[in-house]
Amino acid sequence: MASNTTGNGFIAWNPDLEDHSKGKPVMVMAILFTVLIIISTVSRLLMKLKKNGGLAIADYFIFIALVFNITANILEIQSVKLGFGRHLQFLERPQVLDLKRLSQYNILFANISLWAVKISICFFILLFIKNIHDRTRYIIYTLIGITTTASFLQGVLWGTQARPLQKLWNPDIPGDVSSVKTLVNSIIAFTAINSLTDLFYALWPVYLIGGLQLSLKKRLIVMALTGSGLIVFASSIVRAAFDNDFYNPDFTWALDKVYLCTIIERNLAEVIADLPASYAIIRGVSKKTKTLISRTTRRTGQDSKAYDAPRPHSSNIVKVSVPRNVYRKSSKDEYQYYDDEVPLQTYSPPINVITMRTSIDVAAHAAD
């Protein structure tokens, strides 16, 4: 191409650029987190239904987060297929329009999913501190109000960027569009608000557990589970550091780090919200596994003791049959031990029945 503009009309042509993609990490991360959130959230909901026969308010909000996170992950995967991660100049115009539309949808879905996760955590905390901490309960209700208000305002600003809204991704229709600076400033402002709430969710156990009589082990477990929210806080801060990439007109190439941080932030927030329930599931499975192994080991030990009795050295051993109706039915149809003896010790004979293990040396009797 010798022209100064690309065929899609969005960016000037740069002959020095090579056509390769940075979108694979975005796709891989979206697929991995989709599998992870389905496993963690579905197992949580199934466990609640099995244990309690119903779901709490926190569970309904985490289900909302699951729906929007899966939807956003699918859109991220579709974006990579359309060409996200490649330089904009190598994409056809329909691809660019679709990518701009999907990127705007993802901003909205990320806002909703993060809001749902935080409200779910709030109701989980309320259930956890029921009839214990009145002051903390009032703080949680205040936090619900702040989180909901901030998310609502962010949604309003997103929806009023352009009039009509389709103007955001389709420049061919008449209308007005706000500057990119407005979008970036709003993202930074709401990131700051969300980061403060993330800090509270991560650090509230330090205050809450301080007044409870718990062992050191239990304190560390609870603090580790909820303190994992610091990872979400860190990912949101890192994402904010790349928000200036929105000013780059080659957005399909420049925004890969923003996409990765967003995927990690919203999906990891849901996984961490599921951690208390997931920990209970893992602990239950671990206990059942240990019990099963213990029982198997005990039975194996009993069987080995039952068949460790000394065997007569004579090969002329007569097998003594025992009436089957005297003993309880064995689960084994064939003996896998010695053919010249009946493993009486594996049976539990009825009460008042005398049993005797007998071996006859035929050669000795013949000599007599």
Short mmCIF file of C-alpha atoms in Angstrom, two decimals:
data_model
loop_
_atom_site.label_atom_id
_atom_site.label_comp_id
_atom_site.label_asym_id
_atom_site.label_seq_id
_atom_site.Cartn_x
_atom_site.Cartn_y
_atom_site.Cartn_z
CA MET A 1 0.00 0.00 0.00
CA ALA A 2 1.29 3.43 -0.92
CA SER A 3 -1.61 5.55 0.43
CA ASN A 4 -1.36 7.54 3.68
CA THR A 5 -4.52 6.05 5.18
CA THR A 6 -5.64 2.52 5.72
CA GLY A 7 -8.59 0.91 4.08
CA ASN A 8 -10.62 1.03 7.32
CA GLY A 9 -10.25 4.83 7.57
CA PHE A 10 -9.40 4.90 11.30
CA ILE A 11 -5.63 5.33 11.31
CA ALA A 12 -2.77 6.42 9.07
CA TRP A 13 -0.79 3.69 7.38
CA ASN A 14 2.63 2.89 8.84
CA PRO A 15 4.75 0.72 6.51
CA ASP A 16 7.19 -0.10 9.31
CA LEU A 17 4.66 -2.11 11.33
CA GLU A 18 4.48 -5.89 11.13
CA ASP A 19 1.23 -7.79 11.25
CA HIS A 20 1.33 -10.05 14.29
CA SER A 21 -0.97 -10.43 17.28
CA LYS A 22 -0.59 -9.91 21.03
CA GLY A 23 -4.07 -11.23 21.69
CA LYS A 24 -3.28 -14.84 22.61
CA PRO A 25 -2.64 -14.12 26.33
CA VAL A 26 -5.99 -12.33 26.49
CA MET A 27 -7.79 -15.34 25.01
CA VAL A 28 -5.97 -17.86 27.22
CA MET A 29 -6.66 -15.84 30.37
CA ALA A 30 -10.34 -15.45 29.47
CA ILE A 31 -10.73 -19.20 28.86
CA LEU A 32 -8.91 -20.19 32.07
CA PHE A 33 -10.90 -17.81 34.24
CA THR A 34 -14.17 -18.89 32.62
CA VAL A 35 -13.50 -22.48 33.66
CA LEU A 36 -12.34 -21.37 37.11
CA ILE A 37 -15.34 -19.18 37.95
CA ILE A 38 -17.78 -21.82 36.72
CA ILE A 39 -16.17 -24.44 38.97
CA SER A 40 -15.91 -22.19 42.02
CA THR A 41 -19.32 -20.52 41.82
CA VAL A 42 -21.35 -23.54 40.70
CA SER A 43 -19.78 -25.72 43.42
CA ARG A 44 -20.58 -23.00 45.96
CA LEU A 45 -24.22 -22.80 44.88
CA LEU A 46 -24.65 -26.57 44.78
CA MET A 47 -23.14 -26.92 48.24
CA LYS A 48 -25.50 -24.27 49.61
CA LEU A 49 -28.51 -25.98 48.03
CA LYS A 50 -27.46 -29.35 49.42
CA LYS A 51 -26.62 -28.08 52.89
CA ASN A 52 -29.26 -25.40 53.46
CA GLY A 53 -31.91 -26.28 50.90
CA GLY A 54 -31.81 -22.74 49.51
CA LEU A 55 -29.67 -19.76 48.58
CA ALA A 56 -28.92 -16.59 50.51
CA ILE A 57 -28.89 -13.05 49.09
CA ALA A 58 -25.10 -13.21 48.71
CA ASP A 59 -25.47 -16.30 46.51
CA TYR A 60 -27.90 -14.58 44.14
CA PHE A 61 -25.52 -11.66 43.67
CA ILE A 62 -22.58 -13.97 43.02
CA PHE A 63 -24.71 -15.71 40.38
CA ILE A 64 -25.28 -12.33 38.71
CA ALA A 65 -21.52 -11.79 38.74
CA LEU A 66 -21.02 -15.22 37.18
CA VAL A 67 -23.40 -14.44 34.31
CA PHE A 68 -21.79 -11.09 33.46
CA ASN A 69 -18.25 -12.39 33.89
CA ILE A 70 -18.87 -15.31 31.54
CA THR A 71 -20.50 -12.96 29.03
CA ALA A 72 -17.57 -10.54 29.22
CA ASN A 73 -15.07 -13.38 28.85
CA ILE A 74 -16.86 -14.61 25.75
CA LEU A 75 -16.72 -11.10 24.30
CA GLU A 76 -12.99 -10.92 25.08
CA ILE A 77 -12.43 -14.18 23.21
CA GLN A 78 -14.53 -12.96 20.31
CA SER A 79 -12.52 -9.72 20.22
CA VAL A 80 -9.27 -11.63 19.79
CA LYS A 81 -10.83 -13.62 16.97
CA LEU A 82 -11.86 -10.37 15.29
CA GLY A 83 -8.32 -9.03 15.46
CA PHE A 84 -7.74 -7.54 18.90
CA GLY A 85 -4.01 -7.64 19.59
CA ARG A 86 -3.14 -6.75 15.99
CA HIS A 87 -2.33 -3.30 14.69
CA LEU A 88 -5.46 -1.42 13.70
CA GLN A 89 -4.20 -0.70 10.19
CA PHE A 90 -4.32 -4.39 9.25
CA LEU A 91 -8.01 -4.81 10.13
CA GLU A 92 -11.00 -4.37 7.87
CA ARG A 93 -13.52 -1.65 8.72
CA PRO A 94 -16.29 -4.07 9.86
CA GLN A 95 -13.78 -5.69 12.22
CA VAL A 96 -12.87 -2.32 13.74
CA LEU A 97 -16.51 -1.37 14.25
CA ASP A 98 -17.24 -4.67 15.97
CA LEU A 99 -14.17 -4.35 18.20
CA LYS A 100 -15.14 -0.84 19.28
CA ARG A 101 -18.63 -2.06 20.13
CA LEU A 102 -17.39 -5.09 22.10
CA SER A 103 -14.90 -2.97 24.04
CA GLN A 104 -17.69 -0.65 25.16
CA TYR A 105 -19.85 -3.59 26.20
CA ASN A 106 -16.98 -4.99 28.24
CA ILE A 107 -16.61 -1.73 30.18
CA LEU A 108 -20.27 -1.96 31.19
CA PHE A 109 -20.19 -5.68 32.00
CA ALA A 110 -17.04 -5.30 34.09
CA ASN A 111 -18.74 -2.55 36.08
CA ILE A 112 -21.81 -4.72 36.75
CA SER A 113 -19.86 -7.87 37.63
CA LEU A 114 -17.57 -6.05 40.09
CA TRP A 115 -20.57 -4.38 41.70
CA ALA A 116 -22.37 -7.72 42.09
CA VAL A 117 -19.30 -9.36 43.63
CA LYS A 118 -18.86 -6.57 46.17
CA ILE A 119 -22.53 -6.58 47.16
CA SER A 120 -22.33 -10.36 47.53
CA ILE A 121 -19.34 -9.97 49.86
CA CYS A 122 -21.22 -7.34 51.86
CA PHE A 123 -24.18 -9.65 52.46
CA PHE A 124 -21.81 -12.49 53.31
CA ILE A 125 -20.18 -10.28 55.95
CA LEU A 126 -23.60 -9.30 57.30
CA LEU A 127 -24.49 -12.96 57.68
CA PHE A 128 -21.13 -13.69 59.30
CA ILE A 129 -21.45 -10.93 61.93
CA LYS A 130 -25.15 -11.42 62.61
CA ASN A 131 -26.01 -10.37 66.18
CA ILE A 132 -22.33 -9.73 66.94
CA HIS A 133 -21.06 -6.40 65.64
CA ASP A 134 -23.67 -3.61 65.34
CA ARG A 135 -21.11 -0.99 64.37
CA THR A 136 -19.69 -3.14 61.58
CA ARG A 137 -23.20 -3.81 60.29
CA TYR A 138 -23.84 -0.09 59.87
CA ILE A 139 -20.49 0.27 58.12
CA ILE A 140 -21.42 -2.53 55.71
CA TYR A 141 -24.75 -0.90 54.85
CA THR A 142 -22.91 2.35 54.19
CA LEU A 143 -20.45 0.49 51.99
CA ILE A 144 -23.32 -1.07 50.03
CA GLY A 145 -24.69 2.42 49.41
CA ILE A 146 -21.32 3.82 48.31
CA THR A 147 -20.55 0.88 46.02
CA THR A 148 -24.00 0.94 44.42
CA THR A 149 -23.95 4.70 43.92
CA ALA A 150 -20.46 4.67 42.40
CA SER A 151 -21.29 1.81 40.03
CA PHE A 152 -24.55 3.49 39.00
CA LEU A 153 -22.81 6.79 38.26
CA GLN A 154 -20.13 4.98 36.28
CA GLY A 155 -22.86 3.30 34.24
CA VAL A 156 -24.57 6.64 33.65
CA LEU A 157 -21.34 8.25 32.47
CA TRP A 158 -20.72 5.28 30.19
CA GLY A 159 -24.21 5.56 28.71
CA THR A 160 -23.95 9.31 28.10
CA GLN A 161 -20.58 9.31 26.32
CA ALA A 162 -22.38 9.59 23.02
CA ARG A 163 -25.79 10.58 21.74
CA PRO A 164 -26.99 8.22 20.43
CA LEU A 165 -24.96 5.52 22.20
CA GLN A 166 -24.23 3.70 18.92
CA LYS A 167 -22.08 6.67 17.94
CA LEU A 168 -19.39 5.23 20.26
CA TRP A 169 -18.58 2.46 17.81
CA ASN A 170 -20.15 3.69 14.58
CA PRO A 171 -18.81 7.08 13.47
CA ASP A 172 -20.93 7.03 10.33
CA ILE A 173 -24.18 7.85 12.11
CA PRO A 174 -24.94 11.46 13.11
CA GLY A 175 -24.48 12.43 16.75
CA ASP A 176 -22.07 13.69 19.40
CA VAL A 177 -19.29 11.84 21.20
CA SER A 178 -17.46 12.93 24.36
CA SER A 179 -13.71 13.12 24.28
CA VAL A 180 -11.61 10.13 25.25
CA LYS A 181 -10.30 12.21 28.16
CA THR A 182 -13.75 12.13 29.78
CA LEU A 183 -13.79 8.33 29.65
CA VAL A 184 -10.25 8.01 31.00
CA ASN A 185 -10.86 10.46 33.85
CA SER A 186 -14.05 8.67 34.86
CA ILE A 187 -12.27 5.30 34.82
CA ILE A 188 -9.48 6.66 37.02
CA ALA A 189 -11.93 8.28 39.45
CA PHE A 190 -14.05 5.18 39.89
CA THR A 191 -10.96 2.99 40.09
CA ALA A 192 -9.90 5.04 43.11
CA ILE A 193 -13.31 4.55 44.76
CA ASN A 194 -13.35 0.84 44.00
CA SER A 195 -9.82 0.45 45.29
CA LEU A 196 -10.83 1.88 48.66
CA THR A 197 -13.70 -0.59 48.93
CA ASP A 198 -11.37 -3.40 47.88
CA LEU A 199 -9.08 -2.48 50.74
CA PHE A 200 -11.96 -2.66 53.19
CA TYR A 201 -13.07 -6.08 51.94
CA ALA A 202 -9.50 -7.32 52.26
CA LEU A 203 -8.73 -5.86 55.68
CA TRP A 204 -12.02 -6.09 57.58
CA PRO A 205 -11.11 -9.48 59.16
CA VAL A 206 -8.21 -7.78 60.97
CA TYR A 207 -10.75 -5.69 62.86
CA LEU A 208 -13.49 -8.28 63.07
CA ILE A 209 -11.45 -11.25 64.25
CA GLY A 210 -9.65 -9.14 66.84
CA GLY A 211 -12.62 -9.42 69.21
CA LEU A 212 -13.39 -13.10 68.66
CA GLN A 213 -12.05 -16.06 70.59
CA LEU A 214 -10.40 -18.04 67.82
CA SER A 215 -7.31 -20.16 67.66
CA LEU A 216 -4.31 -18.82 65.80
CA LYS A 217 -4.83 -21.39 63.03
CA LYS A 218 -8.43 -20.31 62.44
CA ARG A 219 -7.46 -16.65 62.52
CA LEU A 220 -4.81 -17.20 59.86
CA ILE A 221 -7.20 -19.21 57.66
CA VAL A 222 -9.96 -16.58 57.70
CA MET A 223 -7.52 -13.72 57.19
CA ALA A 224 -5.84 -15.54 54.30
CA LEU A 225 -9.16 -16.20 52.58
CA THR A 226 -10.47 -12.65 52.78
CA GLY A 227 -7.07 -10.97 52.62
CA SER A 228 -6.73 -12.38 49.13
CA GLY A 229 -8.76 -9.34 48.13
CA LEU A 230 -5.50 -7.43 48.20
CA ILE A 231 -4.69 -9.16 44.91
CA VAL A 232 -7.81 -7.62 43.38
CA PHE A 233 -6.78 -4.25 44.79
CA ALA A 234 -3.32 -4.63 43.23
CA SER A 235 -4.74 -5.59 39.82
CA SER A 236 -7.02 -2.53 39.79
CA ILE A 237 -4.08 -0.26 40.60
CA VAL A 238 -1.98 -1.84 37.85
CA ARG A 239 -4.84 -1.43 35.38
CA ALA A 240 -5.15 2.26 36.24
CA ALA A 241 -1.47 2.68 35.36
CA PHE A 242 -2.27 1.66 31.77
CA ASP A 243 -5.41 3.81 31.36
CA ASN A 244 -3.50 6.37 29.30
CA ASP A 245 -3.27 3.73 26.57
CA PHE A 246 -6.87 4.70 25.71
CA TYR A 247 -5.41 7.81 24.06
CA ASN A 248 -3.53 5.66 21.55
CA PRO A 249 -5.50 5.56 18.26
CA ASP A 250 -4.06 2.09 17.60
CA PHE A 251 -6.29 0.77 20.40
CA THR A 252 -6.43 -2.84 19.20
CA TRP A 253 -2.68 -3.06 19.70
CA ALA A 254 -2.23 -0.75 22.71
CA LEU A 255 -4.97 -1.93 25.09
CA ASP A 256 -3.88 -5.54 25.60
CA LYS A 257 -2.50 -4.83 29.11
CA VAL A 258 -5.71 -3.05 30.09
CA TYR A 259 -7.74 -6.05 28.88
CA LEU A 260 -5.54 -8.49 30.81
CA CYS A 261 -5.79 -6.50 34.04
CA THR A 262 -9.55 -6.15 33.65
CA ILE A 263 -9.98 -9.89 33.09
CA ILE A 264 -7.88 -10.69 36.16
CA GLU A 265 -9.60 -8.10 38.34
CA ARG A 266 -13.24 -8.97 37.74
CA ASN A 267 -12.79 -12.76 37.54
CA LEU A 268 -10.42 -13.00 40.47
CA ALA A 269 -12.82 -10.93 42.57
CA GLU A 270 -15.49 -13.59 42.00
CA VAL A 271 -13.11 -16.46 42.76
CA ILE A 272 -12.05 -14.80 46.01
CA ALA A 273 -15.68 -14.21 46.96
CA ASP A 274 -16.19 -17.96 46.54
CA LEU A 275 -13.15 -18.87 48.64
CA PRO A 276 -14.93 -19.40 51.99
CA ALA A 277 -17.34 -21.87 50.38
CA SER A 278 -14.58 -23.42 48.26
CA TYR A 279 -12.42 -23.85 51.35
CA ALA A 280 -15.28 -25.65 53.10
CA ILE A 281 -15.67 -27.98 50.10
CA ILE A 282 -11.94 -28.72 49.93
CA ARG A 283 -11.83 -29.32 53.69
CA GLY A 284 -14.82 -31.69 53.48
CA VAL A 285 -13.30 -33.65 50.59
CA SER A 286 -9.98 -33.80 52.44
CA LYS A 287 -11.61 -35.20 55.57
CA LYS A 288 -13.54 -37.81 53.59
CA THR A 289 -10.38 -38.82 51.73
CA LYS A 290 -8.42 -39.18 54.96
CA THR A 291 -11.25 -41.25 56.49
CA LEU A 292 -11.39 -43.51 53.45
CA ILE A 293 -7.61 -44.01 53.47
CA SER A 294 -7.68 -44.73 57.20
CA ARG A 295 -10.42 -47.33 56.82
CA THR A 296 -8.66 -48.96 53.89
CA THR A 297 -5.39 -49.11 55.81
CA ARG A 298 -7.12 -50.58 58.87
CA ARG A 299 -8.88 -53.25 56.81
CA THR A 300 -5.66 -54.12 55.02
CA GLY A 301 -3.91 -54.50 58.36
CA GLN A 302 -6.65 -56.76 59.67
CA ASP A 303 -6.52 -58.92 56.56
CA SER A 304 -2.74 -59.25 56.76
CA LYS A 305 -2.96 -60.32 60.40
CA ALA A 306 -5.64 -62.84 59.54
CA TYR A 307 -3.43 -64.60 57.02
CA ASP A 308 -0.02 -64.25 58.64
CA ALA A 309 -0.38 -67.49 60.69
CA PRO A 310 2.47 -70.02 60.11
CA ARG A 311 1.84 -72.52 57.34
CA PRO A 312 2.63 -76.21 57.88
CA HIS A 313 5.66 -77.32 55.84
CA SER A 314 4.19 -80.61 54.79
CA SER A 315 2.79 -80.75 51.33
CA ASN A 316 0.32 -83.46 52.31
CA ILE A 317 -2.20 -81.16 53.87
CA VAL A 318 -5.86 -82.03 53.92
CA LYS A 319 -8.22 -79.13 53.31
CA VAL A 320 -10.90 -79.04 55.99
CA SER A 321 -14.27 -77.81 54.81
CA VAL A 322 -16.51 -75.81 57.08
CA PRO A 323 -20.28 -75.60 56.62
CA ARG A 324 -21.14 -72.32 54.98
CA ASN A 325 -24.29 -71.81 57.01
CA VAL A 326 -22.23 -71.48 60.20
CA TYR A 327 -20.42 -68.37 59.03
CA ARG A 328 -21.45 -65.09 57.55
CA LYS A 329 -21.21 -64.83 53.82
CA SER A 330 -17.86 -63.61 52.60
CA SER A 331 -17.58 -60.96 49.94
CA LYS A 332 -14.91 -63.06 48.24
CA ASP A 333 -15.99 -66.06 46.17
CA GLU A 334 -12.45 -67.38 45.80
CA TYR A 335 -9.60 -67.36 48.27
CA GLN A 336 -6.52 -65.61 47.05
CA TYR A 337 -4.24 -66.90 49.79
CA TYR A 338 -3.42 -70.57 50.57
CA ASP A 339 -5.43 -73.33 48.96
CA ASP A 340 -4.69 -75.70 51.82
CA GLU A 341 -6.45 -73.71 54.55
CA VAL A 342 -9.69 -71.87 55.13
CA PRO A 343 -9.26 -68.29 56.30
CA LEU A 344 -11.49 -68.65 59.33
CA GLN A 345 -10.25 -65.43 60.91
CA THR A 346 -11.85 -63.34 58.18
CA TYR A 347 -15.30 -64.49 59.34
CA SER A 348 -17.33 -63.36 62.32
CA PRO A 349 -19.14 -66.50 63.57
CA PRO A 350 -22.46 -66.27 65.38
CA ILE A 351 -22.52 -66.18 69.16
CA ASN A 352 -22.25 -69.55 71.01
CA VAL A 353 -20.68 -71.25 68.01
CA ILE A 354 -17.30 -72.86 68.69
CA THR A 355 -14.86 -72.76 65.80
CA MET A 356 -11.57 -74.59 65.44
CA ARG A 357 -8.79 -74.35 62.89
CA THR A 358 -7.38 -77.83 62.17
CA SER A 359 -4.56 -79.14 60.02
CA ILE A 360 -3.84 -82.87 59.61
CA ASP A 361 -0.36 -84.21 58.80
CA VAL A 362 -1.24 -87.25 56.69
CA ALA A 363 2.36 -88.49 56.49
CA ALA A 364 2.75 -88.56 60.29
CA HIS A 365 -0.48 -90.51 60.74
CA ALA A 366 0.59 -93.03 58.09
CA ALA A 367 3.85 -93.69 59.98
CA ASP A 368 1.93 -94.41 63.18
#
